[in-house]
Amino acid sequence: MTTNGHSSNGSTPRLLEGVKFLDLTWYGAGPIATRTIAGMGADLIRVETEKRPDGLRVAQPRPADAAGYNLSGYYNNFNTDKKSVTIDLTTERGHELGLELVQWADMMMTNFTPRAIRQIGMDWDTVSKANPGIIAMYQPMQGMTGPHSEYGGFGAILGTICGVNGLAGSEGNPPAGVGTNYTDYVVNPIHAVTALLAALFHKRRTGEGQMIDMSQLESSVAALAGPLFAQVNGAGAYVRQGNRVDYAAPHGAYQVADGQTAEGDPRPDRWIAIGCTTEEHWRSLAAATGHAEWADDARFATLADRKANEDALDALVADWARPQDGEAAQATLQAAGVPAGLVLNATEVLADEQMVDRGYFRYLDHPEAGLRAQDGSGFKLSKTPCEPARHSPLLGEHTFEVATDILGLTPDEIADLVAEQVLF
Amino acid sequence: MAMALEGVRILDASGPIGHYAGRMLADLGADVIKVEPPEGDPARRWGPFLPGVDEPESGLQFLLLNANKRGVTIDLTDAAGRERFLELAKTADVVIDSLQADEAAALNLTTADLEAVKPDIIHCSITGFGLSGPHANWAYSDIVGCAVSGTMQLAGMAEGPPEQLPDMQGYHSASIQAAAGIMGALVYHQATGEGQAVEVSMQEAMSMSQETAMMQADILGTNRERGVPARGLDIPGLGLHETADGYIYMMASGFAGTGFPGLVGLMDATGDAQDLTSDEYTAFIAEKMNTNFIMAALADEAQRAPLQDKLDHMSDVVREFCKKHPKLYLYQEGQARRVLIGMVSTPQDILDSPQLAARDWFVDLEDPGRGVTLHYPGPQWQLHGTPSTLRRPAPLLGEHNDEVFAELGATAAADA
C-alpha cells in the first residue's frame, strides 16, 4: 500500500500501484501530467530546490498576507498525491543522488529546456545508461531538436506561437488570447499522460523503455489543427469569427438579464451560450423562445441561409435573450433539447449542481493552506479511481523519508548534505 | 517499428465530441473501427469543406479527426443493427460512444449491456455532462462545454462577450481526457485482465483550463475577469506588441532569460534603442526591471506612480521598435538573445514554421477515395520506440462494411 494512495479504503485497486515515477517538472504542463499519474497511484517523487523553487509555489492565488512556499493554490491544485524532495541536482553529489533516483524509477519526466536538462545531467544518454529500461519523457516547449528547441517561454509565450492567440477572438480585435495559458492545463499535460501510459503499456509487453520527445508546441498545434488543416487543404484562409463557427448557427453567447445567485449578489456580466448544430436544435429553439415564425423565415431555412444572414439571426436571438432570467432561459432551452448553458464563473462552477452531484471537486485538508478545493480527474474510471487523495506536498516534506528509504542515507549523512546545501 | 497499441481493437461509435480520442489511439497503432449511422456522422457535413469533393466526404474536421480509422455503418436504433454492433463489441478491447444516459438505456447499450457480451470490455462514454447527475441528459454542443466549465468566462475582451475557445476545445478536451482514461484502463487490463468503465464529462474535462480561477474563487472568494491580461500589464516589455506584420507577445521584464537588458540589446542591434542605452536608463533598467519590482508594481500603484514617466517612455520606445520589424525577426532574434518573445502565429505561420519543418512534423498522405493528397498535422508526442503513425485517410461512408463484417463472419465461424 503506497502512502499516497486511497488509504481510507484499502480495497480500492490502484491503476499504477507499484509504478515508481521521478518527477523533474515545474510550472504547469509538466506537474499537471505527473499529478494525473500520481492520482493513478504511482509512487511519485517530485524533485525541487529552494534555490530555484517552482514559480507556482510563490504565485497567486494565496490567502491575503500569506508568505512561504506552501500556500499557493496554483501549486497546491496541481501537485496532489506527490512526494516533494529537495535536491540540488546542479551539485556533483546532488546529481549522483538524482541518478540513484533514476535507477529507482520506472518512469521519469521533465519539462525543462534541453539546455537545462543537460545542466542537471538528465539527458537521455545519461539516464538510459543509468537505467536502460526507463521510460523518460522530455517535454520542453518546442521539443529536444530543431532550431527553436532552446527557445524559452512560459504558457503565455507558447500560446502565441502555437496559435491560440491567432485563432481566438474576432477580426478587428487584437489577438489577446483566451485569458489563460490555455494549453498548459489539459491539452499538454493530458496528452502527456496518454503518451506515458502508452509507453508503459509497451514496456510491460516487451520490457523495453523508451525516450519520449514531447514538444509542447506540437502537442498544442495538434489540438488546434482544424483551421490550419482546412486552410492548407484548400478551404480558404482562416478568419477569426468570435463565437461563430462554420458548422452551426445560431452559435454564440447572448446576454441575459441580471439574475440572482443563491447569495443574492448581482451578476451584471451574465450570458448564455447557445450552439445549434442540427436543424432540430434550430427548430426547437424557435419554438421554445415563442418564435416559431423564425423557423419559417426564408432567411433562416438552412444552415447556409442562417450563416448568410447570421447578423440578423444573432440580433433576433439576442433580443429574445436580453430580458430573460438566465436560469429560466437555460431551463426553457434545455427542456426543448436546445444545447444551451450559462457562462459560469469559477464560483458558480464550484457550486454547480451537476458538478456537486458528481463530486468532481475534491476537498483536501492541507496542513498550511487548510481545506481547499482541488480539481478532480477529467476521466472517471469505475474500478481504479484517479481522483486526488492527498494534499500537495510541503516543499521538501519527504526529503528525509526518501533520503532514508530510497537513497539509503543515514541521519548523519543527511545532516551533512543539508549543511552542504545538496539537500534542502 | 513496433506500435504501442498494436493488436488493440477499438470500436468507436462516438459522435463529434469523441472523434479526437479514437484518432490519437489509432495513431498509436490500435485498430479503430468507426461506427456511424447509415447517413453518416454529423461532422461529415460540417464545414469547412474540401474543395472538389462532394458530401458526405468533404467535411475537413471529420477528415482530420477520423484518419487512421476504418469505417462501418450500423443503425443502432434498429435491433438487427444493435445485434451486429454487439457482435463487433465481442471482438473489441474498447468501445467508445457518446450516448447520453437515457439514450444508452433506451438502446440497451449501457456498460452492463456491453459487459454481458464481453465481460472484460473497456467502455468509454464521452458526453457533455457525464452519465449521472441532474444534467446528465442535457443537450450540449462544444460552446456549451466552454460555457459551463468556466473557461469561457475568462476569454474575450473586457468590454465584449465571453468567447469560446477556438477549434472545438470543449470536444477536444473531452477527447483528450478520454484517451488518457482509456489508456489507463488498457494498462490495468493488461495487468489484471479486467475491463472497466471510463466516463468523461466535457464540463469536467475542461474545468482545469480555468487556470487559477477556481483556486482564486475557493481561497479568496473572488472571480477572475476576462480581458485583464491584455489591459492590466502595461509594464515595458511585457505583453502583446504590434509588429510590422502582426503581433508578438513579450515577457522581457524579468521572470527568466535576459530580460529587459536583453531587449535593449536586441533594439540596439538595429539602432532602435534610442536613449535606453544612456547611463540614466541603463542604471534604471538594472535596478528596477526585475521580477521583484514588476510583481510589486503590478500589485501597488503607489510604488509605480513615481516611475511612470520613465516606464511610459520605455514602453513607447519598445512599441516603436516592434512596429518597424516583422514578427518572425523579433521572435527569432529575440529568442537567440534569450529574450522571451513569442510570435502570434496565424495558421499559415504554423504551416511555415522552421521548427516544425526541421522536425518533419507535417505528414502528407494520399486519399485515393477522394482523389487528393492531404497535408496533416503530426503527432502530439514523439515516442522514439513506438512512434505514432498516419496509415490511412478517414474512411468513406461505409467503406469497410464488407471487410469488417467479413472478419466478423470469420470470427463467428471460428468460434462455432
JSON list of C-alpha atoms in Angstrom, two decimals, chain A residues 75-250:
[
{"chain": "A", "resi": 75, "resn": "TYR", "atom": "CA", "xyz": [0.80, 24.96, -6.89]},
{"chain": "A", "resi": 76, "resn": "ASN", "atom": "CA", "xyz": [-1.40, 23.14, -4.46]},
{"chain": "A", "resi": 77, "resn": "ASN", "atom": "CA", "xyz": [-4.07, 22.26, -7.02]},
{"chain": "A", "resi": 78, "resn": "PHE", "atom": "CA", "xyz": [-1.53, 20.77, -9.41]},
{"chain": "A", "resi": 79, "resn": "ASN", "atom": "CA", "xyz": [0.69, 18.62, -7.21]},
{"chain": "A", "resi": 80, "resn": "THR", "atom": "CA", "xyz": [-1.62, 16.39, -5.23]},
{"chain": "A", "resi": 81, "resn": "ASP", "atom": "CA", "xyz": [-0.53, 12.86, -4.33]},
{"chain": "A", "resi": 82, "resn": "LYS", "atom": "CA", "xyz": [3.16, 13.66, -4.84]},
{"chain": "A", "resi": 83, "resn": "LYS", "atom": "CA", "xyz": [6.15, 13.48, -2.57]},
{"chain": "A", "resi": 84, "resn": "SER", "atom": "CA", "xyz": [8.44, 16.51, -2.52]},
{"chain": "A", "resi": 85, "resn": "VAL", "atom": "CA", "xyz": [12.17, 16.04, -2.18]},
{"chain": "A", "resi": 86, "resn": "THR", "atom": "CA", "xyz": [14.61, 18.93, -2.23]},
{"chain": "A", "resi": 87, "resn": "ILE", "atom": "CA", "xyz": [17.84, 18.05, -4.02]},
{"chain": "A", "resi": 88, "resn": "ASP", "atom": "CA", "xyz": [20.10, 20.49, -5.84]},
{"chain": "A", "resi": 89, "resn": "LEU", "atom": "CA", "xyz": [20.83, 18.45, -8.96]},
{"chain": "A", "resi": 90, "resn": "THR", "atom": "CA", "xyz": [23.36, 21.02, -10.15]},
{"chain": "A", "resi": 91, "resn": "THR", "atom": "CA", "xyz": [25.80, 19.94, -7.43]},
{"chain": "A", "resi": 92, "resn": "GLU", "atom": "CA", "xyz": [28.00, 16.90, -8.03]},
{"chain": "A", "resi": 93, "resn": "ARG", "atom": "CA", "xyz": [26.66, 14.98, -5.06]},
{"chain": "A", "resi": 94, "resn": "GLY", "atom": "CA", "xyz": [23.11, 16.08, -5.85]},
{"chain": "A", "resi": 95, "resn": "HIS", "atom": "CA", "xyz": [23.50, 14.73, -9.35]},
{"chain": "A", "resi": 96, "resn": "GLU", "atom": "CA", "xyz": [24.68, 11.38, -8.00]},
{"chain": "A", "resi": 97, "resn": "LEU", "atom": "CA", "xyz": [21.59, 11.21, -5.81]},
{"chain": "A", "resi": 98, "resn": "GLY", "atom": "CA", "xyz": [19.46, 12.20, -8.79]},
{"chain": "A", "resi": 99, "resn": "LEU", "atom": "CA", "xyz": [20.88, 9.32, -10.79]},
{"chain": "A", "resi": 100, "resn": "GLU", "atom": "CA", "xyz": [20.10, 6.96, -7.91]},
{"chain": "A", "resi": 101, "resn": "LEU", "atom": "CA", "xyz": [16.50, 8.10, -8.21]},
{"chain": "A", "resi": 102, "resn": "VAL", "atom": "CA", "xyz": [16.69, 7.50, -11.97]},
{"chain": "A", "resi": 103, "resn": "GLN", "atom": "CA", "xyz": [17.80, 3.95, -11.19]},
{"chain": "A", "resi": 104, "resn": "TRP", "atom": "CA", "xyz": [14.95, 3.60, -8.69]},
{"chain": "A", "resi": 105, "resn": "ALA", "atom": "CA", "xyz": [12.34, 4.85, -11.17]},
{"chain": "A", "resi": 106, "resn": "ASP", "atom": "CA", "xyz": [10.34, 3.05, -13.86]},
{"chain": "A", "resi": 107, "resn": "MET", "atom": "CA", "xyz": [9.42, 6.33, -15.49]},
{"chain": "A", "resi": 108, "resn": "MET", "atom": "CA", "xyz": [10.52, 9.94, -15.37]},
{"chain": "A", "resi": 109, "resn": "MET", "atom": "CA", "xyz": [9.52, 13.25, -16.84]},
{"chain": "A", "resi": 110, "resn": "THR", "atom": "CA", "xyz": [10.97, 16.72, -17.17]},
{"chain": "A", "resi": 111, "resn": "ASN", "atom": "CA", "xyz": [9.76, 19.84, -18.96]},
{"chain": "A", "resi": 112, "resn": "PHE", "atom": "CA", "xyz": [12.95, 21.89, -18.77]},
{"chain": "A", "resi": 113, "resn": "THR", "atom": "CA", "xyz": [14.63, 23.24, -21.90]},
{"chain": "A", "resi": 114, "resn": "PRO", "atom": "CA", "xyz": [17.25, 20.96, -23.46]},
{"chain": "A", "resi": 115, "resn": "ARG", "atom": "CA", "xyz": [19.95, 23.28, -22.13]},
{"chain": "A", "resi": 116, "resn": "ALA", "atom": "CA", "xyz": [18.68, 22.99, -18.55]},
{"chain": "A", "resi": 117, "resn": "ILE", "atom": "CA", "xyz": [18.29, 19.23, -18.94]},
{"chain": "A", "resi": 118, "resn": "ARG", "atom": "CA", "xyz": [21.97, 18.99, -19.87]},
{"chain": "A", "resi": 119, "resn": "GLN", "atom": "CA", "xyz": [22.87, 21.27, -16.96]},
{"chain": "A", "resi": 120, "resn": "ILE", "atom": "CA", "xyz": [21.25, 18.92, -14.47]},
{"chain": "A", "resi": 121, "resn": "GLY", "atom": "CA", "xyz": [22.67, 15.89, -16.29]},
{"chain": "A", "resi": 122, "resn": "MET", "atom": "CA", "xyz": [19.36, 14.26, -17.06]},
{"chain": "A", "resi": 123, "resn": "ASP", "atom": "CA", "xyz": [19.62, 13.93, -20.84]},
{"chain": "A", "resi": 124, "resn": "TRP", "atom": "CA", "xyz": [18.58, 10.63, -22.42]},
{"chain": "A", "resi": 125, "resn": "ASP", "atom": "CA", "xyz": [22.12, 9.33, -22.89]},
{"chain": "A", "resi": 126, "resn": "THR", "atom": "CA", "xyz": [22.82, 9.76, -19.20]},
{"chain": "A", "resi": 127, "resn": "VAL", "atom": "CA", "xyz": [19.57, 8.43, -17.80]},
{"chain": "A", "resi": 128, "resn": "SER", "atom": "CA", "xyz": [19.31, 5.48, -20.20]},
{"chain": "A", "resi": 129, "resn": "LYS", "atom": "CA", "xyz": [22.87, 4.44, -19.24]},
{"chain": "A", "resi": 130, "resn": "ALA", "atom": "CA", "xyz": [21.89, 4.63, -15.57]},
{"chain": "A", "resi": 131, "resn": "ASN", "atom": "CA", "xyz": [18.63, 2.76, -16.16]},
{"chain": "A", "resi": 132, "resn": "PRO", "atom": "CA", "xyz": [18.35, 1.07, -19.56]},
{"chain": "A", "resi": 133, "resn": "GLY", "atom": "CA", "xyz": [14.69, 0.12, -19.10]},
{"chain": "A", "resi": 134, "resn": "ILE", "atom": "CA", "xyz": [13.44, 3.55, -18.12]},
{"chain": "A", "resi": 135, "resn": "ILE", "atom": "CA", "xyz": [10.68, 5.48, -19.84]},
{"chain": "A", "resi": 136, "resn": "ALA", "atom": "CA", "xyz": [11.75, 9.13, -19.93]},
{"chain": "A", "resi": 137, "resn": "MET", "atom": "CA", "xyz": [9.55, 11.92, -21.20]},
{"chain": "A", "resi": 138, "resn": "TYR", "atom": "CA", "xyz": [11.13, 15.20, -22.22]},
{"chain": "A", "resi": 139, "resn": "GLN", "atom": "CA", "xyz": [8.52, 17.91, -22.62]},
{"chain": "A", "resi": 140, "resn": "PRO", "atom": "CA", "xyz": [10.30, 21.17, -23.44]},
{"chain": "A", "resi": 141, "resn": "MET", "atom": "CA", "xyz": [8.40, 23.95, -25.16]},
{"chain": "A", "resi": 142, "resn": "GLN", "atom": "CA", "xyz": [9.50, 23.04, -28.68]},
{"chain": "A", "resi": 143, "resn": "GLY", "atom": "CA", "xyz": [10.99, 19.57, -28.37]},
{"chain": "A", "resi": 144, "resn": "MET", "atom": "CA", "xyz": [14.53, 18.29, -27.98]},
{"chain": "A", "resi": 145, "resn": "THR", "atom": "CA", "xyz": [15.72, 19.05, -31.52]},
{"chain": "A", "resi": 146, "resn": "GLY", "atom": "CA", "xyz": [15.35, 21.74, -34.16]},
{"chain": "A", "resi": 147, "resn": "PRO", "atom": "CA", "xyz": [16.41, 25.38, -34.49]},
{"chain": "A", "resi": 148, "resn": "HIS", "atom": "CA", "xyz": [13.94, 26.64, -31.87]},
{"chain": "A", "resi": 149, "resn": "SER", "atom": "CA", "xyz": [14.45, 23.89, -29.32]},
{"chain": "A", "resi": 150, "resn": "GLU", "atom": "CA", "xyz": [16.30, 26.12, -26.85]},
{"chain": "A", "resi": 151, "resn": "TYR", "atom": "CA", "xyz": [13.72, 28.89, -27.03]},
{"chain": "A", "resi": 152, "resn": "GLY", "atom": "CA", "xyz": [12.43, 29.92, -23.65]},
{"chain": "A", "resi": 153, "resn": "GLY", "atom": "CA", "xyz": [8.99, 30.82, -22.53]},
{"chain": "A", "resi": 154, "resn": "PHE", "atom": "CA", "xyz": [6.04, 30.12, -20.32]},
{"chain": "A", "resi": 155, "resn": "GLY", "atom": "CA", "xyz": [2.48, 29.32, -21.32]},
{"chain": "A", "resi": 156, "resn": "ALA", "atom": "CA", "xyz": [1.81, 32.86, -22.45]},
{"chain": "A", "resi": 157, "resn": "ILE", "atom": "CA", "xyz": [4.64, 32.62, -24.98]},
{"chain": "A", "resi": 158, "resn": "LEU", "atom": "CA", "xyz": [3.63, 29.17, -26.17]},
{"chain": "A", "resi": 159, "resn": "GLY", "atom": "CA", "xyz": [0.02, 30.31, -26.56]},
{"chain": "A", "resi": 160, "resn": "THR", "atom": "CA", "xyz": [1.07, 32.81, -29.17]},
{"chain": "A", "resi": 161, "resn": "ILE", "atom": "CA", "xyz": [3.42, 30.51, -31.06]},
{"chain": "A", "resi": 162, "resn": "CYS", "atom": "CA", "xyz": [1.03, 27.55, -31.21]},
{"chain": "A", "resi": 163, "resn": "GLY", "atom": "CA", "xyz": [-1.89, 29.58, -32.50]},
{"chain": "A", "resi": 164, "resn": "VAL", "atom": "CA", "xyz": [-4.26, 30.06, -29.56]},
{"chain": "A", "resi": 165, "resn": "ASN", "atom": "CA", "xyz": [-3.99, 33.84, -29.91]},
{"chain": "A", "resi": 166, "resn": "GLY", "atom": "CA", "xyz": [-4.09, 33.79, -33.69]},
{"chain": "A", "resi": 167, "resn": "LEU", "atom": "CA", "xyz": [-7.24, 31.66, -33.77]},
{"chain": "A", "resi": 168, "resn": "ALA", "atom": "CA", "xyz": [-9.29, 33.02, -30.87]},
{"chain": "A", "resi": 169, "resn": "GLY", "atom": "CA", "xyz": [-11.38, 36.15, -30.76]},
{"chain": "A", "resi": 170, "resn": "SER", "atom": "CA", "xyz": [-12.75, 38.32, -33.54]},
{"chain": "A", "resi": 171, "resn": "GLU", "atom": "CA", "xyz": [-11.23, 40.01, -36.54]},
{"chain": "A", "resi": 172, "resn": "GLY", "atom": "CA", "xyz": [-10.65, 43.62, -35.61]},
{"chain": "A", "resi": 173, "resn": "ASN", "atom": "CA", "xyz": [-9.68, 42.87, -32.02]},
{"chain": "A", "resi": 174, "resn": "PRO", "atom": "CA", "xyz": [-6.04, 42.33, -31.11]},
{"chain": "A", "resi": 175, "resn": "PRO", "atom": "CA", "xyz": [-5.07, 38.64, -30.73]},
{"chain": "A", "resi": 176, "resn": "ALA", "atom": "CA", "xyz": [-5.14, 38.81, -26.96]},
{"chain": "A", "resi": 177, "resn": "GLY", "atom": "CA", "xyz": [-5.65, 35.10, -26.37]},
{"chain": "A", "resi": 178, "resn": "VAL", "atom": "CA", "xyz": [-8.21, 33.39, -24.21]},
{"chain": "A", "resi": 179, "resn": "GLY", "atom": "CA", "xyz": [-7.34, 34.85, -20.81]},
{"chain": "A", "resi": 180, "resn": "THR", "atom": "CA", "xyz": [-5.31, 31.83, -19.70]},
{"chain": "A", "resi": 181, "resn": "ASN", "atom": "CA", "xyz": [-2.23, 29.90, -20.77]},
{"chain": "A", "resi": 182, "resn": "TYR", "atom": "CA", "xyz": [-4.74, 27.51, -22.23]},
{"chain": "A", "resi": 183, "resn": "THR", "atom": "CA", "xyz": [-2.71, 24.54, -23.45]},
{"chain": "A", "resi": 184, "resn": "ASP", "atom": "CA", "xyz": [-0.86, 24.27, -20.10]},
{"chain": "A", "resi": 185, "resn": "TYR", "atom": "CA", "xyz": [-3.81, 22.76, -18.27]},
{"chain": "A", "resi": 186, "resn": "VAL", "atom": "CA", "xyz": [-5.47, 19.98, -20.24]},
{"chain": "A", "resi": 187, "resn": "VAL", "atom": "CA", "xyz": [-4.02, 19.79, -23.74]},
{"chain": "A", "resi": 188, "resn": "ASN", "atom": "CA", "xyz": [-0.33, 19.36, -22.97]},
{"chain": "A", "resi": 189, "resn": "PRO", "atom": "CA", "xyz": [-0.46, 17.58, -19.62]},
{"chain": "A", "resi": 190, "resn": "ILE", "atom": "CA", "xyz": [-3.18, 15.09, -20.51]},
{"chain": "A", "resi": 191, "resn": "HIS", "atom": "CA", "xyz": [-1.68, 14.39, -23.93]},
{"chain": "A", "resi": 192, "resn": "ALA", "atom": "CA", "xyz": [1.48, 13.62, -21.96]},
{"chain": "A", "resi": 193, "resn": "VAL", "atom": "CA", "xyz": [-0.39, 11.19, -19.73]},
{"chain": "A", "resi": 194, "resn": "THR", "atom": "CA", "xyz": [-1.59, 9.22, -22.75]},
{"chain": "A", "resi": 195, "resn": "ALA", "atom": "CA", "xyz": [1.93, 9.07, -24.16]},
{"chain": "A", "resi": 196, "resn": "LEU", "atom": "CA", "xyz": [3.42, 7.95, -20.84]},
{"chain": "A", "resi": 197, "resn": "LEU", "atom": "CA", "xyz": [0.80, 5.24, -20.40]},
{"chain": "A", "resi": 198, "resn": "ALA", "atom": "CA", "xyz": [1.27, 4.04, -23.99]},
{"chain": "A", "resi": 199, "resn": "ALA", "atom": "CA", "xyz": [4.98, 3.69, -23.31]},
{"chain": "A", "resi": 200, "resn": "LEU", "atom": "CA", "xyz": [4.24, 1.80, -20.09]},
{"chain": "A", "resi": 201, "resn": "PHE", "atom": "CA", "xyz": [1.84, -0.50, -21.98]},
{"chain": "A", "resi": 202, "resn": "HIS", "atom": "CA", "xyz": [4.62, -1.23, -24.47]},
{"chain": "A", "resi": 203, "resn": "LYS", "atom": "CA", "xyz": [7.21, -1.74, -21.74]},
{"chain": "A", "resi": 204, "resn": "ARG", "atom": "CA", "xyz": [5.03, -4.27, -19.98]},
{"chain": "A", "resi": 205, "resn": "ARG", "atom": "CA", "xyz": [4.62, -6.20, -23.21]},
{"chain": "A", "resi": 206, "resn": "THR", "atom": "CA", "xyz": [8.25, -6.10, -24.28]},
{"chain": "A", "resi": 207, "resn": "GLY", "atom": "CA", "xyz": [10.40, -4.93, -21.38]},
{"chain": "A", "resi": 208, "resn": "GLU", "atom": "CA", "xyz": [11.55, -2.00, -23.48]},
{"chain": "A", "resi": 209, "resn": "GLY", "atom": "CA", "xyz": [11.73, 1.51, -22.12]},
{"chain": "A", "resi": 210, "resn": "GLN", "atom": "CA", "xyz": [11.99, 4.48, -24.42]},
{"chain": "A", "resi": 211, "resn": "MET", "atom": "CA", "xyz": [12.54, 8.18, -24.77]},
{"chain": "A", "resi": 212, "resn": "ILE", "atom": "CA", "xyz": [9.52, 10.37, -25.42]},
{"chain": "A", "resi": 213, "resn": "ASP", "atom": "CA", "xyz": [10.26, 13.70, -27.04]},
{"chain": "A", "resi": 214, "resn": "MET", "atom": "CA", "xyz": [7.12, 15.68, -26.42]},
{"chain": "A", "resi": 215, "resn": "SER", "atom": "CA", "xyz": [7.19, 19.17, -27.86]},
{"chain": "A", "resi": 216, "resn": "GLN", "atom": "CA", "xyz": [4.57, 21.33, -26.19]},
{"chain": "A", "resi": 217, "resn": "LEU", "atom": "CA", "xyz": [4.33, 23.23, -29.45]},
{"chain": "A", "resi": 218, "resn": "GLU", "atom": "CA", "xyz": [3.49, 20.11, -31.44]},
{"chain": "A", "resi": 219, "resn": "SER", "atom": "CA", "xyz": [1.09, 18.87, -28.78]},
{"chain": "A", "resi": 220, "resn": "SER", "atom": "CA", "xyz": [-0.69, 22.22, -28.76]},
{"chain": "A", "resi": 221, "resn": "VAL", "atom": "CA", "xyz": [-0.87, 22.61, -32.52]},
{"chain": "A", "resi": 222, "resn": "ALA", "atom": "CA", "xyz": [-2.23, 19.06, -32.82]},
{"chain": "A", "resi": 223, "resn": "ALA", "atom": "CA", "xyz": [-5.19, 20.05, -30.66]},
{"chain": "A", "resi": 224, "resn": "LEU", "atom": "CA", "xyz": [-5.75, 23.30, -32.57]},
{"chain": "A", "resi": 225, "resn": "ALA", "atom": "CA", "xyz": [-5.16, 21.92, -36.04]},
{"chain": "A", "resi": 226, "resn": "GLY", "atom": "CA", "xyz": [-8.62, 22.20, -37.59]},
{"chain": "A", "resi": 227, "resn": "PRO", "atom": "CA", "xyz": [-8.14, 25.67, -39.06]},
{"chain": "A", "resi": 228, "resn": "LEU", "atom": "CA", "xyz": [-4.67, 25.04, -40.48]},
{"chain": "A", "resi": 229, "resn": "PHE", "atom": "CA", "xyz": [-5.70, 21.63, -41.84]},
{"chain": "A", "resi": 230, "resn": "ALA", "atom": "CA", "xyz": [-8.61, 23.28, -43.62]},
{"chain": "A", "resi": 231, "resn": "GLN", "atom": "CA", "xyz": [-6.52, 26.15, -44.90]},
{"chain": "A", "resi": 232, "resn": "VAL", "atom": "CA", "xyz": [-3.62, 24.09, -46.26]},
{"chain": "A", "resi": 233, "resn": "ASN", "atom": "CA", "xyz": [-6.00, 21.67, -47.94]},
{"chain": "A", "resi": 234, "resn": "GLY", "atom": "CA", "xyz": [-7.79, 24.30, -49.96]},
{"chain": "A", "resi": 235, "resn": "ALA", "atom": "CA", "xyz": [-10.71, 25.52, -47.86]},
{"chain": "A", "resi": 236, "resn": "GLY", "atom": "CA", "xyz": [-9.56, 29.14, -47.83]},
{"chain": "A", "resi": 237, "resn": "ALA", "atom": "CA", "xyz": [-7.82, 31.31, -45.27]},
{"chain": "A", "resi": 238, "resn": "TYR", "atom": "CA", "xyz": [-8.96, 31.09, -41.67]},
{"chain": "A", "resi": 239, "resn": "VAL", "atom": "CA", "xyz": [-10.97, 34.05, -40.43]},
{"chain": "A", "resi": 240, "resn": "ARG", "atom": "CA", "xyz": [-11.38, 34.71, -36.70]},
{"chain": "A", "resi": 241, "resn": "GLN", "atom": "CA", "xyz": [-15.10, 34.86, -36.07]},
{"chain": "A", "resi": 242, "resn": "GLY", "atom": "CA", "xyz": [-15.53, 35.18, -32.32]},
{"chain": "A", "resi": 243, "resn": "ASN", "atom": "CA", "xyz": [-18.22, 32.84, -31.13]},
{"chain": "A", "resi": 244, "resn": "ARG", "atom": "CA", "xyz": [-19.31, 31.75, -34.59]},
{"chain": "A", "resi": 245, "resn": "VAL", "atom": "CA", "xyz": [-18.41, 28.52, -36.37]},
{"chain": "A", "resi": 246, "resn": "ASP", "atom": "CA", "xyz": [-18.88, 27.27, -39.92]},
{"chain": "A", "resi": 247, "resn": "TYR", "atom": "CA", "xyz": [-20.98, 24.30, -38.93]},
{"chain": "A", "resi": 248, "resn": "ALA", "atom": "CA", "xyz": [-23.72, 25.75, -36.74]},
{"chain": "A", "resi": 249, "resn": "ALA", "atom": "CA", "xyz": [-25.98, 28.78, -36.38]},
{"chain": "A", "resi": 250, "resn": "PRO", "atom": "CA", "xyz": [-27.13, 30.30, -34.18]}
]
